[in-house]
């Protein structure tokens, strides 16, 4: 049960990742799915789980899938950013090696 809470918490942060990546439509979609995801989780944890293929079921799993996509996109963007920074640093260092001394 603890790992599900972790995934639900990470999925809750996902709209902010999409905003950081300048993806407005997925951010709004994920924000909507987060409400259904929490409703499904709370209902399944404290009451009887909703039936398979219900609206909240689709919102729960859709939110988790979209969250994984967002986290992968965020990691790729961070790696690209760090690679461009490293490249810029190396180019500047090659142009002006005396400034290191």
mmCIF file of N, CA and C in Angstrom, residues 2-93:
data_model
loop_
_atom_site.group_PDB
_atom_site.id
_atom_site.type_symbol
_atom_site.label_atom_id
_atom_site.label_comp_id
_atom_site.label_asym_id
_atom_site.label_seq_id
_atom_site.Cartn_x
_atom_site.Cartn_y
_atom_site.Cartn_z
ATOM 1 N N UNK A 2 2.044 1.176 0.614
ATOM 2 C CA UNK A 2 2.910 2.350 0.710
ATOM 3 C C UNK A 2 3.443 2.810 -0.636
ATOM 4 N N UNK A 3 3.743 1.869 -1.528
ATOM 5 C CA UNK A 3 4.276 2.238 -2.833
ATOM 6 C C UNK A 3 3.210 2.912 -3.685
ATOM 7 N N UNK A 4 1.962 2.523 -3.493
ATOM 8 C CA UNK A 4 0.874 3.167 -4.236
ATOM 9 C C UNK A 4 0.747 4.616 -3.812
ATOM 10 N N UNK A 5 0.884 4.875 -2.529
ATOM 11 C CA UNK A 5 0.815 6.255 -2.029
ATOM 12 C C UNK A 5 1.944 7.080 -2.632
ATOM 13 N N UNK A 6 3.125 6.483 -2.767
ATOM 14 C CA UNK A 6 4.254 7.207 -3.357
ATOM 15 C C UNK A 6 3.957 7.557 -4.816
ATOM 16 N N UNK A 7 3.422 6.616 -5.588
ATOM 17 C CA UNK A 7 3.099 6.900 -6.979
ATOM 18 C C UNK A 7 1.985 7.926 -7.097
ATOM 19 N N UNK A 8 1.013 7.866 -6.215
ATOM 20 C CA UNK A 8 -0.074 8.840 -6.234
ATOM 21 C C UNK A 8 0.464 10.233 -5.890
ATOM 22 N N UNK A 9 1.370 10.305 -4.924
ATOM 23 C CA UNK A 9 1.967 11.600 -4.563
ATOM 24 C C UNK A 9 2.801 12.161 -5.717
ATOM 25 N N UNK A 10 3.579 11.313 -6.378
ATOM 26 C CA UNK A 10 4.364 11.781 -7.519
ATOM 27 C C UNK A 10 3.460 12.206 -8.675
ATOM 28 N N UNK A 11 2.372 11.492 -8.881
ATOM 29 C CA UNK A 11 1.433 11.872 -9.937
ATOM 30 C C UNK A 11 0.758 13.199 -9.622
ATOM 31 N N UNK A 12 0.612 13.510 -8.339
ATOM 32 C CA UNK A 12 0.023 14.786 -7.944
ATOM 33 C C UNK A 12 0.935 15.953 -8.309
ATOM 34 N N UNK A 13 2.235 15.745 -8.312
ATOM 35 C CA UNK A 13 3.188 16.792 -8.673
ATOM 36 C C UNK A 13 3.351 16.959 -10.180
ATOM 37 N N UNK A 14 2.830 16.038 -10.943
ATOM 38 C CA UNK A 14 3.048 16.016 -12.389
ATOM 39 C C UNK A 14 2.541 17.251 -13.126
ATOM 40 N N UNK A 15 1.403 17.849 -12.786
ATOM 41 C CA UNK A 15 1.007 19.067 -13.522
ATOM 42 C C UNK A 15 2.077 20.162 -13.447
ATOM 43 N N UNK A 16 2.783 20.235 -12.338
ATOM 44 C CA UNK A 16 3.846 21.229 -12.230
ATOM 45 C C UNK A 16 5.023 20.901 -13.140
ATOM 46 N N UNK A 17 5.281 19.611 -13.343
ATOM 47 C CA UNK A 17 6.326 19.214 -14.288
ATOM 48 C C UNK A 17 5.947 19.613 -15.702
ATOM 49 N N UNK A 18 4.692 19.384 -16.072
ATOM 50 C CA UNK A 18 4.254 19.773 -17.407
ATOM 51 C C UNK A 18 4.329 21.284 -17.589
ATOM 52 N N UNK A 19 4.002 22.042 -16.568
ATOM 53 C CA UNK A 19 4.120 23.498 -16.659
ATOM 54 C C UNK A 19 5.582 23.888 -16.834
ATOM 55 N N UNK A 20 6.479 23.221 -16.111
ATOM 56 C CA UNK A 20 7.913 23.486 -16.257
ATOM 57 C C UNK A 20 8.398 23.158 -17.665
ATOM 58 N N UNK A 21 7.808 22.141 -18.279
ATOM 59 C CA UNK A 21 8.187 21.736 -19.633
ATOM 60 C C UNK A 21 7.429 22.518 -20.709
ATOM 61 N N UNK A 22 6.635 23.508 -20.308
ATOM 62 C CA UNK A 22 5.822 24.332 -21.211
ATOM 63 C C UNK A 22 4.817 23.502 -22.004
ATOM 64 N N UNK A 23 4.217 22.539 -21.368
ATOM 65 C CA UNK A 23 3.173 21.703 -21.967
ATOM 66 C C UNK A 23 1.876 21.986 -21.213
ATOM 67 N N UNK A 24 1.115 22.974 -21.699
ATOM 68 C CA UNK A 24 -0.076 23.429 -20.977
ATOM 69 C C UNK A 24 -1.242 22.431 -21.047
ATOM 70 N N UNK A 25 -1.487 21.866 -22.213
ATOM 71 C CA UNK A 25 -2.630 20.956 -22.362
ATOM 72 C C UNK A 25 -2.456 19.695 -21.514
ATOM 73 N N UNK A 26 -1.271 19.034 -21.548
ATOM 74 C CA UNK A 26 -1.116 17.878 -20.647
ATOM 75 C C UNK A 26 -1.175 18.264 -19.170
ATOM 76 N N UNK A 27 -0.764 19.493 -18.835
ATOM 77 C CA UNK A 27 -0.832 19.938 -17.441
ATOM 78 C C UNK A 27 -2.286 20.024 -16.977
ATOM 79 N N UNK A 28 -3.140 20.572 -17.817
ATOM 80 C CA UNK A 28 -4.562 20.676 -17.466
ATOM 81 C C UNK A 28 -5.192 19.286 -17.408
ATOM 82 N N UNK A 29 -4.869 18.436 -18.384
ATOM 83 C CA UNK A 29 -5.405 17.073 -18.392
ATOM 84 C C UNK A 29 -4.980 16.307 -17.142
ATOM 85 N N UNK A 30 -3.714 16.423 -16.776
ATOM 86 C CA UNK A 30 -3.229 15.722 -15.582
ATOM 87 C C UNK A 30 -3.878 16.270 -14.321
ATOM 88 N N UNK A 31 -4.089 17.583 -14.260
ATOM 89 C CA UNK A 31 -4.745 18.163 -13.088
ATOM 90 C C UNK A 31 -6.160 17.606 -12.917
ATOM 91 N N UNK A 32 -6.862 17.418 -14.021
ATOM 92 C CA UNK A 32 -8.202 16.838 -13.955
ATOM 93 C C UNK A 32 -8.123 15.376 -13.519
ATOM 94 N N UNK A 33 -7.169 14.644 -14.096
ATOM 95 C CA UNK A 33 -7.037 13.227 -13.758
ATOM 96 C C UNK A 33 -6.618 13.016 -12.301
ATOM 97 N N UNK A 34 -5.887 13.976 -11.735
ATOM 98 C CA UNK A 34 -5.441 13.843 -10.348
ATOM 99 C C UNK A 34 -6.628 13.796 -9.392
ATOM 100 N N UNK A 35 -7.657 14.589 -9.658
ATOM 101 C CA UNK A 35 -8.835 14.556 -8.792
ATOM 102 C C UNK A 35 -9.500 13.188 -8.821
ATOM 103 N N UNK A 36 -9.681 12.645 -10.002
ATOM 104 C CA UNK A 36 -10.262 11.308 -10.109
ATOM 105 C C UNK A 36 -9.379 10.242 -9.504
ATOM 106 N N UNK A 37 -8.063 10.423 -9.642
ATOM 107 C CA UNK A 37 -7.116 9.461 -9.076
ATOM 108 C C UNK A 37 -7.233 9.418 -7.550
ATOM 109 N N UNK A 38 -7.262 10.589 -6.933
ATOM 110 C CA UNK A 38 -7.385 10.629 -5.473
ATOM 111 C C UNK A 38 -8.738 10.094 -5.027
ATOM 112 N N UNK A 39 -9.796 10.404 -5.756
ATOM 113 C CA UNK A 39 -11.116 9.893 -5.404
ATOM 114 C C UNK A 39 -11.124 8.368 -5.467
ATOM 115 N N UNK A 40 -10.543 7.812 -6.537
ATOM 116 C CA UNK A 40 -10.476 6.359 -6.678
ATOM 117 C C UNK A 40 -9.633 5.750 -5.558
ATOM 118 N N UNK A 41 -8.479 6.349 -5.260
ATOM 119 C CA UNK A 41 -7.601 5.808 -4.226
ATOM 120 C C UNK A 41 -8.291 5.816 -2.866
ATOM 121 N N UNK A 42 -8.896 6.926 -2.494
ATOM 122 C CA UNK A 42 -9.557 7.015 -1.186
ATOM 123 C C UNK A 42 -10.750 6.062 -1.101
ATOM 124 N N UNK A 43 -11.480 5.933 -2.203
ATOM 125 C CA UNK A 43 -12.610 5.013 -2.204
ATOM 126 C C UNK A 43 -12.139 3.561 -2.094
ATOM 127 N N UNK A 44 -11.059 3.237 -2.797
ATOM 128 C CA UNK A 44 -10.537 1.863 -2.750
ATOM 129 C C UNK A 44 -9.882 1.558 -1.408
ATOM 130 N N UNK A 45 -9.281 2.560 -0.775
ATOM 131 C CA UNK A 45 -8.583 2.327 0.486
ATOM 132 C C UNK A 45 -9.541 2.202 1.666
ATOM 133 N N UNK A 46 -10.633 2.966 1.652
ATOM 134 C CA UNK A 46 -11.497 3.003 2.825
ATOM 135 C C UNK A 46 -12.878 2.388 2.611
ATOM 136 N N UNK A 47 -13.248 2.173 1.378
ATOM 137 C CA UNK A 47 -14.549 1.585 1.079
ATOM 138 C C UNK A 47 -14.335 0.425 0.118
ATOM 139 N N UNK A 48 -15.341 0.091 -0.615
ATOM 140 C CA UNK A 48 -15.239 -0.960 -1.635
ATOM 141 C C UNK A 48 -14.654 -0.348 -2.897
ATOM 142 N N UNK A 49 -13.705 -1.030 -3.494
ATOM 143 C CA UNK A 49 -13.071 -0.515 -4.706
ATOM 144 C C UNK A 49 -14.079 -0.386 -5.829
ATOM 145 N N UNK A 50 -14.010 0.701 -6.582
ATOM 146 C CA UNK A 50 -14.915 0.850 -7.722
ATOM 147 C C UNK A 50 -14.678 -0.255 -8.753
ATOM 148 N N UNK A 51 -15.638 -0.490 -9.570
ATOM 149 C CA UNK A 51 -15.533 -1.539 -10.569
ATOM 150 C C UNK A 51 -14.492 -1.221 -11.633
ATOM 151 N N UNK A 52 -13.993 -2.272 -12.244
ATOM 152 C CA UNK A 52 -13.031 -2.086 -13.327
ATOM 153 C C UNK A 52 -13.709 -1.378 -14.491
ATOM 154 N N UNK A 53 -12.948 -0.564 -15.159
ATOM 155 C CA UNK A 53 -13.385 0.202 -16.323
ATOM 156 C C UNK A 53 -14.449 1.242 -15.991
ATOM 157 N N UNK A 54 -14.488 1.678 -14.747
ATOM 158 C CA UNK A 54 -15.354 2.802 -14.396
ATOM 159 C C UNK A 54 -14.593 4.093 -14.714
ATOM 160 N N UNK A 55 -15.271 5.211 -14.590
ATOM 161 C CA UNK A 55 -14.631 6.494 -14.899
ATOM 162 C C UNK A 55 -13.475 6.759 -13.948
ATOM 163 N N UNK A 56 -13.661 6.510 -12.671
ATOM 164 C CA UNK A 56 -12.570 6.757 -11.727
ATOM 165 C C UNK A 56 -11.416 5.775 -11.947
ATOM 166 N N UNK A 57 -11.722 4.575 -12.389
ATOM 167 C CA UNK A 57 -10.675 3.596 -12.703
ATOM 168 C C UNK A 57 -9.819 4.109 -13.848
ATOM 169 N N UNK A 58 -10.456 4.623 -14.909
ATOM 170 C CA UNK A 58 -9.716 5.194 -16.029
ATOM 171 C C UNK A 58 -8.912 6.414 -15.597
ATOM 172 N N UNK A 59 -9.476 7.229 -14.725
ATOM 173 C CA UNK A 59 -8.763 8.421 -14.257
ATOM 174 C C UNK A 59 -7.542 8.028 -13.425
ATOM 175 N N UNK A 60 -7.690 7.010 -12.599
ATOM 176 C CA UNK A 60 -6.575 6.560 -11.759
ATOM 177 C C UNK A 60 -5.418 6.065 -12.612
ATOM 178 N N UNK A 61 -5.695 5.121 -13.477
ATOM 179 C CA UNK A 61 -4.620 4.542 -14.283
ATOM 180 C C UNK A 61 -4.130 5.500 -15.365
ATOM 181 N N UNK A 62 -5.016 6.303 -15.911
ATOM 182 C CA UNK A 62 -4.589 7.320 -16.876
ATOM 183 C C UNK A 62 -3.660 8.336 -16.258
ATOM 184 N N UNK A 63 -3.970 8.723 -15.033
ATOM 185 C CA UNK A 63 -3.116 9.670 -14.321
ATOM 186 C C UNK A 63 -1.740 9.069 -14.040
ATOM 187 N N UNK A 64 -1.704 7.820 -13.641
ATOM 188 C CA UNK A 64 -0.417 7.176 -13.376
ATOM 189 C C UNK A 64 0.423 7.044 -14.646
ATOM 190 N N UNK A 65 -0.213 6.683 -15.750
ATOM 191 C CA UNK A 65 0.518 6.551 -17.011
ATOM 192 C C UNK A 65 1.020 7.901 -17.489
ATOM 193 N N UNK A 66 0.172 8.919 -17.440
ATOM 194 C CA UNK A 66 0.586 10.260 -17.860
ATOM 195 C C UNK A 66 1.674 10.810 -16.948
ATOM 196 N N UNK A 67 1.624 10.466 -15.666
ATOM 197 C CA UNK A 67 2.665 10.911 -14.738
ATOM 198 C C UNK A 67 4.009 10.285 -15.087
ATOM 199 N N UNK A 68 4.013 9.014 -15.443
ATOM 200 C CA UNK A 68 5.272 8.364 -15.825
ATOM 201 C C UNK A 68 5.848 8.997 -17.081
ATOM 202 N N UNK A 69 4.997 9.322 -18.028
ATOM 203 C CA UNK A 69 5.455 10.002 -19.247
ATOM 204 C C UNK A 69 6.074 11.350 -18.895
ATOM 205 N N UNK A 70 5.429 12.090 -18.011
ATOM 206 C CA UNK A 70 5.941 13.404 -17.617
ATOM 207 C C UNK A 70 7.284 13.294 -16.914
ATOM 208 N N UNK A 71 7.436 12.334 -16.022
ATOM 209 C CA UNK A 71 8.706 12.196 -15.311
ATOM 210 C C UNK A 71 9.833 11.804 -16.265
ATOM 211 N N UNK A 72 9.531 10.957 -17.243
ATOM 212 C CA UNK A 72 10.551 10.583 -18.230
ATOM 213 C C UNK A 72 10.922 11.794 -19.082
ATOM 214 N N UNK A 73 9.924 12.582 -19.501
ATOM 215 C CA UNK A 73 10.209 13.798 -20.260
ATOM 216 C C UNK A 73 11.047 14.767 -19.442
ATOM 217 N N UNK A 74 10.758 14.885 -18.165
ATOM 218 C CA UNK A 74 11.505 15.788 -17.289
ATOM 219 C C UNK A 74 12.951 15.327 -17.141
ATOM 220 N N UNK A 75 13.154 14.037 -16.975
ATOM 221 C CA UNK A 75 14.522 13.512 -16.836
ATOM 222 C C UNK A 75 15.304 13.735 -18.129
ATOM 223 N N UNK A 76 14.681 13.496 -19.276
ATOM 224 C CA UNK A 76 15.355 13.730 -20.549
ATOM 225 C C UNK A 76 15.721 15.201 -20.703
ATOM 226 N N UNK A 77 14.805 16.090 -20.327
ATOM 227 C CA UNK A 77 15.098 17.522 -20.425
ATOM 228 C C UNK A 77 16.241 17.932 -19.504
ATOM 229 N N UNK A 78 16.297 17.379 -18.315
ATOM 230 C CA UNK A 78 17.373 17.713 -17.382
ATOM 231 C C UNK A 78 18.721 17.197 -17.888
ATOM 232 N N UNK A 79 18.745 16.022 -18.496
ATOM 233 C CA UNK A 79 19.993 15.489 -19.050
ATOM 234 C C UNK A 79 20.454 16.339 -20.222
ATOM 235 N N UNK A 80 19.540 16.720 -21.107
ATOM 236 C CA UNK A 80 19.908 17.583 -22.231
ATOM 237 C C UNK A 80 20.441 18.920 -21.741
ATOM 238 N N UNK A 81 19.799 19.476 -20.721
ATOM 239 C CA UNK A 81 20.234 20.758 -20.175
ATOM 240 C C UNK A 81 21.634 20.653 -19.582
ATOM 241 N N UNK A 82 21.890 19.598 -18.834
ATOM 242 C CA UNK A 82 23.217 19.447 -18.231
ATOM 243 C C UNK A 82 24.280 19.191 -19.300
ATOM 244 N N UNK A 83 23.925 18.502 -20.384
ATOM 245 C CA UNK A 83 24.886 18.273 -21.464
ATOM 246 C C UNK A 83 25.228 19.575 -22.181
ATOM 247 N N UNK A 84 24.251 20.452 -22.399
ATOM 248 C CA UNK A 84 24.541 21.724 -23.052
ATOM 249 C C UNK A 84 25.363 22.624 -22.145
ATOM 250 N N UNK A 85 25.099 22.577 -20.847
ATOM 251 C CA UNK A 85 25.909 23.365 -19.912
ATOM 252 C C UNK A 85 27.353 22.879 -19.891
ATOM 253 N N UNK A 86 27.535 21.551 -19.886
ATOM 254 C CA UNK A 86 28.889 20.996 -19.890
ATOM 255 C C UNK A 86 29.610 21.346 -21.180
ATOM 256 N N UNK A 87 28.914 21.308 -22.292
ATOM 257 C CA UNK A 87 29.517 21.651 -23.578
ATOM 258 C C UNK A 87 29.921 23.121 -23.603
ATOM 259 N N UNK A 88 29.063 23.991 -23.114
ATOM 260 C CA UNK A 88 29.378 25.421 -23.057
ATOM 261 C C UNK A 88 30.578 25.669 -22.152
ATOM 262 N N UNK A 89 30.625 24.986 -21.024
ATOM 263 C CA UNK A 89 31.736 25.143 -20.103
ATOM 264 C C UNK A 89 33.046 24.701 -20.757
ATOM 265 N N UNK A 90 33.026 23.551 -21.448
ATOM 266 C CA UNK A 90 34.244 23.062 -22.118
ATOM 267 C C UNK A 90 34.686 23.998 -23.216
ATOM 268 N N UNK A 91 33.744 24.524 -24.003
ATOM 269 C CA UNK A 91 34.100 25.448 -25.080
ATOM 270 C C UNK A 91 34.717 26.718 -24.521
ATOM 271 N N UNK A 92 34.169 27.228 -23.443
ATOM 272 C CA UNK A 92 34.708 28.448 -22.852
ATOM 273 C C UNK A 92 36.090 28.191 -22.265
ATOM 274 N N UNK A 93 36.274 27.033 -21.689
ATOM 275 C CA UNK A 93 37.555 26.691 -21.104
ATOM 276 C C UNK A 93 38.624 26.537 -22.186
#
